[in-house]
Amino acid sequence: MDYDIKDISLADKGKSRILWAALEMKVLETVRRRFEKEKPLEGARIAACLHVTTETANLMVTLKAAGAEPFLCASNPLSTQDDVAAALVKHFGISVFARRGEDNETYYRHIRSVLNINPHITMDDGADLITTLHRELKEQALRVIAGTEETTTGVIRLKSMEENGVLLYPVIAVNNANTKHLFDNRYGTGQSTIDGILRATNILLAGKNFVVFGYGWCGRGIANRARGMGAHVIVVEVDPLRALEAVMDGFTVTTSMRAAERGDIFVTTTGDIHVIRRDHFQVMKDRAIVCNSGHFDVEIDKSALSEMATNRRTVRDNVEEFLLPDGRRIYLLAEGRLVNLAAAEGHPAAVMDMSFANQALCVEYAYNQEGQLEKRVYDVPLEIDREVARLKLQTMGIEIDSLTDEQEEYLKSWSIGT
Ligand code: ADE
């Protein structure tokens, strides 16, 4: 079996943590039980580029139970949990190509290792695998049945490929399922971002000015959780509707320059480039903390910060101090990469349960639809989205009502008014 991981001796620890996460992933377990019996993915080679976490491990095990051969590489150089990578290789017989802290060259070498299997299905978190395949291995791309994409940034890239007419096979935008983004992006990012900041810094949030850039589902989650910890939350947003929502949700909304002067902690989650830049660093307070929870490490202009600094040093794991000429210190967390995955463990299992049940069911759906889908980006079929919600409630032991016949009838009628 081919693999490239940091340390196989970590495998037992990884296995124990994977099984711990499994306790919170009951929807995926339900899917896995059916997959074990029906083997719907028999013979499918799956190339997956995802964060190598305990939750992803449970997804890989589920795909294998369905008869597939999954191969995994990392979707971020800093998010790999080396014990999980080791456990997947040693205890679950799954090929993994990922080492925490790998450089860019190794990151792409690992992506190519996974693509070398000539996959039937690709799974992405951020679209690095599919874009590499389209750029470098076009012939292979033409043989892929379908792909899935986990995150907002990846879906945006794929839509651009579709619009430019270069997408060579259908992809299902798992991110767009309600049972994904309304929960994973909001509650998952909300909790895990705060977790990453606290693990890295151990600072008190109560009473701090906490600036969130971007009020999408991730931004909403982070803002709400920071408020819950007693921080004064300031939102920076460019979209008028979202900005208005933030105002009416009770947050202070202002421009990035005003926020830069006031903030103690800054988190970016916009999906765009250089959201925090030189002008902002110039007016920040001494000891401002900056971090990113958007997919790529482009949101904070790290080059500008390096150029401005007279000295830089690591003061704690995942905390780098940049000393500016006037004596102010700015602290950058996790090299500006996803702070929730680099400084903590990513979203908790209970929320990844829904995201990854969607992934597993979408892979099954796409594999069954071979040749019938167009070279487009598809939303998750509504039946899958609803089934994941139903199963989540069921596994949480929560019952809900159904409509009476009279209520059904009423909703269909137009004649009854006042
Ligand atoms: N993305 C965010 N959190 C994650 C996790 N725990 N596992 C895999 N991908 C993630």
Coordinates of C-alpha atoms and ligand atoms in Angstrom, one line a residue:
M1 CA 0.0 0.0 0.0
D2 CA 1.4 3.4 -1.0
Y3 CA 1.2 6.3 1.5
D4 CA 3.2 9.2 2.8
I5 CA 2.5 10.3 6.4
K6 CA 4.6 11.6 9.3
D7 CA 4.7 8.9 11.9
I8 CA 3.0 5.5 11.8
S9 CA 3.6 5.0 15.5
L10 CA 0.8 7.6 16.2
A11 CA -1.7 5.1 14.8
D12 CA -3.2 3.8 18.0
K13 CA -3.8 7.3 19.4
G14 CA -5.4 8.3 16.0
K15 CA -7.7 5.2 16.1
S16 CA -8.9 6.0 19.6
R17 CA -9.8 9.6 18.5
I18 CA -11.5 8.5 15.3
L19 CA -13.7 6.1 17.3
W20 CA -14.4 9.0 19.8
A21 CA -15.6 11.2 16.9
A22 CA -17.7 8.3 15.5
L23 CA -19.8 8.4 18.7
E24 CA -21.1 11.8 17.5
M25 CA -21.6 10.8 13.9
K26 CA -24.8 8.8 14.0
V27 CA -26.2 9.9 10.6
L28 CA -23.0 8.8 8.9
E29 CA -23.1 5.5 10.9
T30 CA -26.7 4.9 9.6
V31 CA -25.4 5.5 6.1
R32 CA -22.4 3.2 6.7
R33 CA -24.6 0.3 8.0
R34 CA -26.6 0.4 4.7
F35 CA -23.5 0.8 2.6
E36 CA -22.0 -2.3 4.3
K37 CA -25.0 -4.4 3.2
E38 CA -25.6 -2.9 -0.3
K39 CA -22.0 -2.1 -1.4
P40 CA -23.2 0.7 -3.7
L41 CA -19.7 1.9 -4.5
E42 CA -18.1 -1.5 -5.3
G43 CA -15.0 -0.9 -7.4
A44 CA -15.1 2.9 -7.3
R45 CA -11.7 4.5 -6.9
I46 CA -12.2 7.8 -5.0
A47 CA -9.6 10.6 -4.8
A48 CA -10.3 12.7 -1.8
C49 CA -8.6 16.0 -0.9
L50 CA -10.1 16.9 2.5
H51 CA -8.8 18.1 5.9
V52 CA -7.3 15.0 7.4
T53 CA -9.3 14.9 10.7
T54 CA -11.1 12.3 12.8
E55 CA -14.3 13.3 11.1
T56 CA -12.9 12.8 7.6
A57 CA -11.5 9.5 8.7
N58 CA -15.0 8.3 9.5
L59 CA -16.1 9.4 6.0
M60 CA -13.3 7.4 4.4
V61 CA -14.2 4.4 6.5
T62 CA -17.8 4.8 5.3
L63 CA -16.8 4.9 1.6
K64 CA -14.6 1.8 2.1
A65 CA -17.6 0.0 3.7
A66 CA -19.5 0.8 0.5
G67 CA -16.9 -1.1 -1.5
A68 CA -15.0 1.9 -2.7
E69 CA -11.2 2.3 -2.6
P70 CA -10.6 5.8 -1.1
F71 CA -7.3 7.6 -1.4
L72 CA -6.8 10.7 0.8
C73 CA -4.6 13.8 0.7
A74 CA -4.9 17.1 2.6
S75 CA -6.8 20.1 1.5
N76 CA -4.6 22.4 3.7
P77 CA -1.0 22.1 4.6
L78 CA -1.6 22.8 8.3
S79 CA -4.9 20.9 9.0
T80 CA -3.6 17.4 8.9
Q81 CA -3.8 15.4 12.2
D82 CA -0.8 13.1 11.9
D83 CA -2.2 10.5 14.3
V84 CA -5.4 10.2 12.1
A85 CA -3.3 9.8 9.0
A86 CA -1.3 7.1 10.7
A87 CA -4.5 5.3 11.9
L88 CA -6.1 5.3 8.5
V89 CA -3.0 3.6 7.0
K90 CA -2.4 1.1 9.8
H91 CA -5.8 0.3 11.2
F92 CA -8.2 1.0 8.3
G93 CA -6.0 0.1 5.3
I94 CA -6.6 3.5 3.6
S95 CA -3.8 5.2 1.6
V96 CA -3.1 8.7 2.9
F97 CA -0.7 11.3 1.5
A98 CA -0.5 14.1 4.1
R99 CA 1.8 15.5 6.7
R100 CA 1.0 18.4 8.9
G101 CA 3.2 21.4 8.0
E102 CA 4.0 20.1 4.5
D103 CA 5.4 22.8 2.2
N104 CA 3.5 23.8 -1.0
E105 CA 5.5 21.5 -3.2
T106 CA 4.8 18.5 -1.0
Y107 CA 1.1 19.6 -0.8
Y108 CA 0.8 19.4 -4.6
R109 CA 2.9 16.2 -4.8
H110 CA 0.4 14.6 -2.5
I111 CA -2.5 15.8 -4.6
R112 CA -0.8 14.2 -7.7
S113 CA -0.2 11.0 -5.8
V114 CA -3.9 10.7 -5.1
L115 CA -4.8 11.6 -8.7
N116 CA -2.5 8.9 -10.0
I117 CA -5.1 6.3 -9.1
N118 CA -7.1 7.4 -12.1
P119 CA -10.2 8.1 -10.0
H120 CA -13.9 7.5 -10.9
I121 CA -14.9 10.1 -8.3
T122 CA -13.1 13.2 -6.9
M123 CA -13.9 14.8 -3.5
D124 CA -12.6 18.3 -2.8
D125 CA -12.6 20.9 -0.1
G126 CA -11.5 24.1 -1.8
A127 CA -11.1 22.6 -5.4
D128 CA -7.3 22.2 -5.4
L129 CA -7.6 18.6 -6.5
I130 CA -10.0 19.2 -9.4
T131 CA -8.2 22.3 -10.6
T132 CA -4.9 20.3 -10.6
L133 CA -6.6 17.5 -12.5
H134 CA -7.9 19.9 -15.1
R135 CA -4.6 21.8 -15.5
E136 CA -2.2 18.9 -15.6
L137 CA -4.1 15.6 -16.4
K138 CA -6.9 16.5 -18.8
E139 CA -7.1 13.0 -20.3
Q140 CA -7.7 11.5 -16.8
A141 CA -10.3 14.2 -16.0
L142 CA -12.3 13.1 -19.0
R143 CA -12.7 9.6 -17.4
V144 CA -13.9 10.9 -14.1
I145 CA -17.6 10.1 -13.5
A146 CA -18.3 13.0 -11.0
G147 CA -17.0 15.0 -8.2
T148 CA -18.1 16.6 -4.9
E149 CA -17.1 19.9 -3.3
E150 CA -17.3 20.6 0.4
T151 CA -16.9 24.4 0.8
T152 CA -18.1 27.8 -0.4
T153 CA -14.7 28.8 -1.9
G154 CA -14.5 25.6 -3.9
V155 CA -18.0 26.1 -5.2
I156 CA -17.2 29.6 -6.4
R157 CA -14.1 28.3 -8.2
L158 CA -16.1 25.5 -9.8
K159 CA -18.9 27.8 -10.9
S160 CA -16.2 29.9 -12.6
M161 CA -14.9 26.8 -14.4
E162 CA -18.5 26.0 -15.5
E163 CA -19.1 29.5 -16.7
N164 CA -15.8 29.5 -18.7
G165 CA -16.8 26.2 -20.3
V166 CA -13.8 24.3 -18.9
L167 CA -15.4 21.9 -16.4
L168 CA -14.9 18.4 -17.7
Y169 CA -17.3 16.5 -15.5
P170 CA -20.3 17.1 -13.2
V171 CA -19.7 18.2 -9.6
I172 CA -22.1 18.2 -6.7
A173 CA -21.9 21.3 -4.5
V174 CA -22.3 19.6 -1.1
N175 CA -21.8 23.0 0.5
N176 CA -25.1 24.2 -0.9
A177 CA -27.2 21.6 1.0
N178 CA -29.2 23.2 3.8
T179 CA -28.0 20.5 6.1
K180 CA -24.4 21.5 5.3
H181 CA -24.0 25.3 5.2
L182 CA -26.7 26.2 7.7
F183 CA -25.1 24.0 10.4
D184 CA -21.4 23.3 9.4
N185 CA -20.7 26.9 8.2
R186 CA -22.6 28.6 11.0
Y187 CA -22.3 26.4 14.2
G188 CA -19.2 24.5 13.1
T189 CA -17.1 27.5 12.1
G190 CA -18.6 29.6 14.9
Q191 CA -17.4 27.2 17.6
S192 CA -14.2 25.9 16.0
T193 CA -12.9 29.4 15.2
I194 CA -13.3 30.5 18.8
D195 CA -11.8 27.2 19.8
G196 CA -8.7 27.9 17.6
I197 CA -8.3 31.4 18.9
L198 CA -8.5 30.2 22.5
R199 CA -6.2 27.2 22.1
A200 CA -3.6 29.5 20.4
T201 CA -3.8 32.4 22.8
N202 CA -5.7 31.5 25.9
I203 CA -7.0 35.1 26.0
L204 CA -10.2 36.2 27.7
L205 CA -12.8 37.2 25.1
A206 CA -15.2 38.9 27.6
G207 CA -14.9 42.7 27.2
K208 CA -12.7 42.5 24.0
N209 CA -13.5 44.2 20.7
F210 CA -13.8 41.3 18.3
V211 CA -14.0 42.2 14.6
V212 CA -15.5 39.8 12.1
F213 CA -14.9 40.4 8.4
G214 CA -17.7 38.9 6.3
Y215 CA -21.3 38.2 7.5
G216 CA -22.0 35.0 5.5
W217 CA -22.9 31.9 7.3
C218 CA -19.4 31.5 8.8
G219 CA -19.2 35.1 9.9
R220 CA -22.7 34.9 11.5
G221 CA -21.6 31.9 13.5
I222 CA -18.3 33.4 14.6
A223 CA -20.0 36.7 15.6
N224 CA -22.7 35.0 17.6
R225 CA -20.3 32.8 19.5
A226 CA -18.0 35.7 20.2
R227 CA -20.9 37.6 21.6
G228 CA -21.9 34.6 23.7
M229 CA -18.4 34.8 25.3
G230 CA -19.0 38.5 26.2
A231 CA -17.0 40.2 23.4
H232 CA -18.1 43.4 21.8
V233 CA -18.5 42.3 18.2
I234 CA -18.0 44.6 15.3
V235 CA -18.9 43.4 11.8
V236 CA -17.3 44.6 8.5
E237 CA -19.3 43.7 5.4
V238 CA -19.5 45.0 1.8
D239 CA -22.9 43.6 1.0
P240 CA -25.7 46.1 2.0
L241 CA -28.3 43.3 2.8
R242 CA -25.9 41.3 4.9
A243 CA -24.6 44.5 6.6
L244 CA -28.3 45.4 7.4
E245 CA -28.9 41.9 8.9
A246 CA -25.8 42.3 11.1
V247 CA -27.1 45.7 12.3
M248 CA -30.5 44.2 13.1
D249 CA -28.9 41.1 14.7
G250 CA -27.5 43.7 17.2
F251 CA -23.9 44.0 16.0
T252 CA -21.9 47.2 15.5
V253 CA -21.3 47.5 11.7
T254 CA -18.6 49.9 10.4
T255 CA -15.8 50.2 7.9
S256 CA -12.6 48.2 7.9
M257 CA -10.5 51.3 8.8
R258 CA -12.7 52.2 11.8
A259 CA -12.8 48.6 12.9
A260 CA -9.0 48.4 12.5
E261 CA -8.5 51.2 15.1
R262 CA -10.9 49.6 17.6
G263 CA -10.3 45.9 17.4
D264 CA -8.5 43.7 19.8
I265 CA -9.1 40.5 17.8
F266 CA -9.7 40.3 14.1
V267 CA -11.1 37.3 12.2
T268 CA -11.5 37.2 8.4
T269 CA -14.0 34.9 6.7
T270 CA -14.9 36.6 3.4
G271 CA -13.3 34.3 0.8
D272 CA -11.5 37.3 -0.7
I273 CA -8.0 38.6 -0.9
H274 CA -6.1 41.1 1.4
V275 CA -9.1 41.9 3.5
I276 CA -6.7 43.0 6.3
R277 CA -3.8 44.9 4.7
R278 CA -1.1 47.5 5.3
D279 CA -3.5 50.4 5.9
H280 CA -5.2 48.4 8.7
F281 CA -1.9 47.2 10.3
Q282 CA -0.8 50.9 10.4
V283 CA -3.6 51.9 12.7
M284 CA -4.1 48.8 14.8
K285 CA -3.6 48.8 18.6
D286 CA -0.5 47.3 20.2
R287 CA -1.1 43.5 20.8
A288 CA -3.9 43.2 18.2
I289 CA -4.5 39.6 17.3
V290 CA -5.3 38.7 13.6
C291 CA -6.4 35.4 12.2
N292 CA -8.3 33.9 9.3
S293 CA -11.2 31.4 9.1
G294 CA -11.7 31.6 5.3
H295 CA -10.6 28.8 3.2
F296 CA -7.3 30.2 1.8
D297 CA -4.5 32.1 3.5
V298 CA -5.0 35.1 1.3
E299 CA -7.3 37.2 3.4
I300 CA -4.6 38.7 5.6
D301 CA -1.8 40.4 3.6
K302 CA 1.1 38.5 5.3
S303 CA 3.7 40.0 2.9
A304 CA 2.7 43.5 3.9
L305 CA 2.9 42.6 7.6
S306 CA 6.4 41.0 7.1
E307 CA 7.6 44.0 5.2
M308 CA 6.4 46.4 7.9
A309 CA 7.9 44.4 10.7
T310 CA 11.4 45.0 12.1
N311 CA 11.4 41.7 13.9
R312 CA 9.2 38.5 14.0
R313 CA 9.3 35.6 16.4
T314 CA 7.1 32.7 17.5
V315 CA 5.8 33.4 21.0
R316 CA 3.6 30.3 21.4
D317 CA 2.4 27.5 19.2
N318 CA 0.5 29.1 16.3
V319 CA 1.2 32.6 17.5
E320 CA 3.7 34.8 15.7
E321 CA 4.6 38.3 16.9
F322 CA 5.4 41.0 14.3
L323 CA 7.2 44.0 15.8
L324 CA 6.5 47.3 14.1
P325 CA 9.0 50.2 14.0
D326 CA 6.9 52.2 16.5
G327 CA 7.0 49.4 19.0
R328 CA 3.5 48.0 18.4
R329 CA 3.2 44.3 18.3
I330 CA 0.7 42.4 16.0
Y331 CA 0.1 38.7 16.6
L332 CA -0.8 36.5 13.6
L333 CA -2.3 33.1 14.4
A334 CA -1.7 29.9 12.5
E335 CA 0.3 31.7 9.6
G336 CA -3.0 33.2 8.5
R337 CA -4.3 29.7 7.6
L338 CA -7.7 28.4 8.8
V339 CA -7.3 29.0 12.5
N340 CA -10.0 26.5 13.4
L341 CA -8.2 23.6 11.7
A342 CA -4.6 24.7 12.3
A343 CA -4.9 25.7 15.9
A344 CA -7.8 23.5 16.9
E345 CA -9.4 20.4 15.4
G346 CA -11.9 21.9 13.0
H347 CA -15.6 21.6 13.4
P348 CA -16.9 19.1 16.0
A349 CA -18.0 15.7 14.8
A350 CA -21.7 16.2 15.5
V351 CA -21.9 18.9 12.8
M352 CA -19.5 17.2 10.3
D353 CA -21.9 14.2 10.7
M354 CA -24.4 16.0 8.5
S355 CA -21.8 17.4 6.0
F356 CA -20.2 14.1 5.5
A357 CA -23.5 12.1 5.4
N358 CA -24.3 14.5 2.5
Q359 CA -20.9 13.7 1.0
A360 CA -21.4 10.0 1.2
L361 CA -24.9 10.1 -0.2
C362 CA -23.9 12.4 -3.0
V363 CA -21.0 10.1 -4.0
E364 CA -23.5 7.2 -4.2
Y365 CA -26.0 9.3 -6.2
A366 CA -23.4 10.6 -8.6
Y367 CA -21.8 7.1 -9.1
N368 CA -25.3 5.7 -9.9
Q369 CA -26.0 8.5 -12.4
E370 CA -22.9 7.7 -14.5
G371 CA -23.2 9.4 -17.9
Q372 CA -26.5 11.1 -17.1
L373 CA -25.3 14.3 -15.5
E374 CA -24.0 17.2 -17.6
K375 CA -20.6 18.9 -17.0
R376 CA -22.2 21.3 -14.5
V377 CA -22.2 22.2 -10.9
Y378 CA -25.2 20.6 -9.3
D379 CA -26.9 21.3 -6.0
V380 CA -27.4 18.4 -3.6
P381 CA -30.7 16.6 -4.5
L382 CA -33.4 17.8 -2.1
E383 CA -34.3 14.2 -1.2
I384 CA -30.7 13.8 0.2
D385 CA -30.8 17.1 2.1
R386 CA -34.1 16.2 3.7
E387 CA -33.1 12.7 4.5
V388 CA -30.0 14.0 6.3
A389 CA -32.2 16.4 8.4
R390 CA -34.6 13.6 9.1
L391 CA -31.9 11.2 10.2
K392 CA -30.2 13.8 12.3
L393 CA -33.4 14.5 14.2
Q394 CA -34.0 10.7 14.6
T395 CA -30.5 10.0 15.9
M396 CA -30.9 12.9 18.3
G397 CA -34.1 11.3 19.6
I398 CA -36.2 14.3 18.5
E399 CA -39.7 13.7 17.2
I400 CA -41.6 16.3 15.2
D401 CA -45.2 16.8 14.1
S402 CA -46.7 16.1 10.7
L403 CA -49.6 18.0 9.1
T404 CA -53.2 16.8 9.6
D405 CA -55.1 16.0 6.5
E406 CA -57.1 19.2 7.0
Q407 CA -53.9 21.2 7.2
E408 CA -52.5 19.6 4.0
E409 CA -55.8 20.4 2.2
Y410 CA -55.7 24.0 3.5
L411 CA -52.2 24.6 2.2
K412 CA -53.2 23.4 -1.2
S413 CA -56.4 25.5 -1.4
W414 CA -56.7 29.2 -2.5
S415 CA -60.4 29.7 -1.8
I416 CA -60.4 30.2 1.9
G417 CA -59.6 33.8 2.9
T418 CA -60.6 36.0 5.8
Ligands
ADE1 N1 -13.8 21.4 7.9 C1 -14.0 22.0 9.0 N2 -13.9 21.2 10.1 C2 -13.6 20.0 9.6 C3 -13.4 18.7 10.2 N3 -13.5 18.6 11.5 N4 -13.1 17.7 9.4 C4 -13.0 17.9 8.1 N5 -13.2 19.0 7.5 C5 -13.5 20.1 8.2

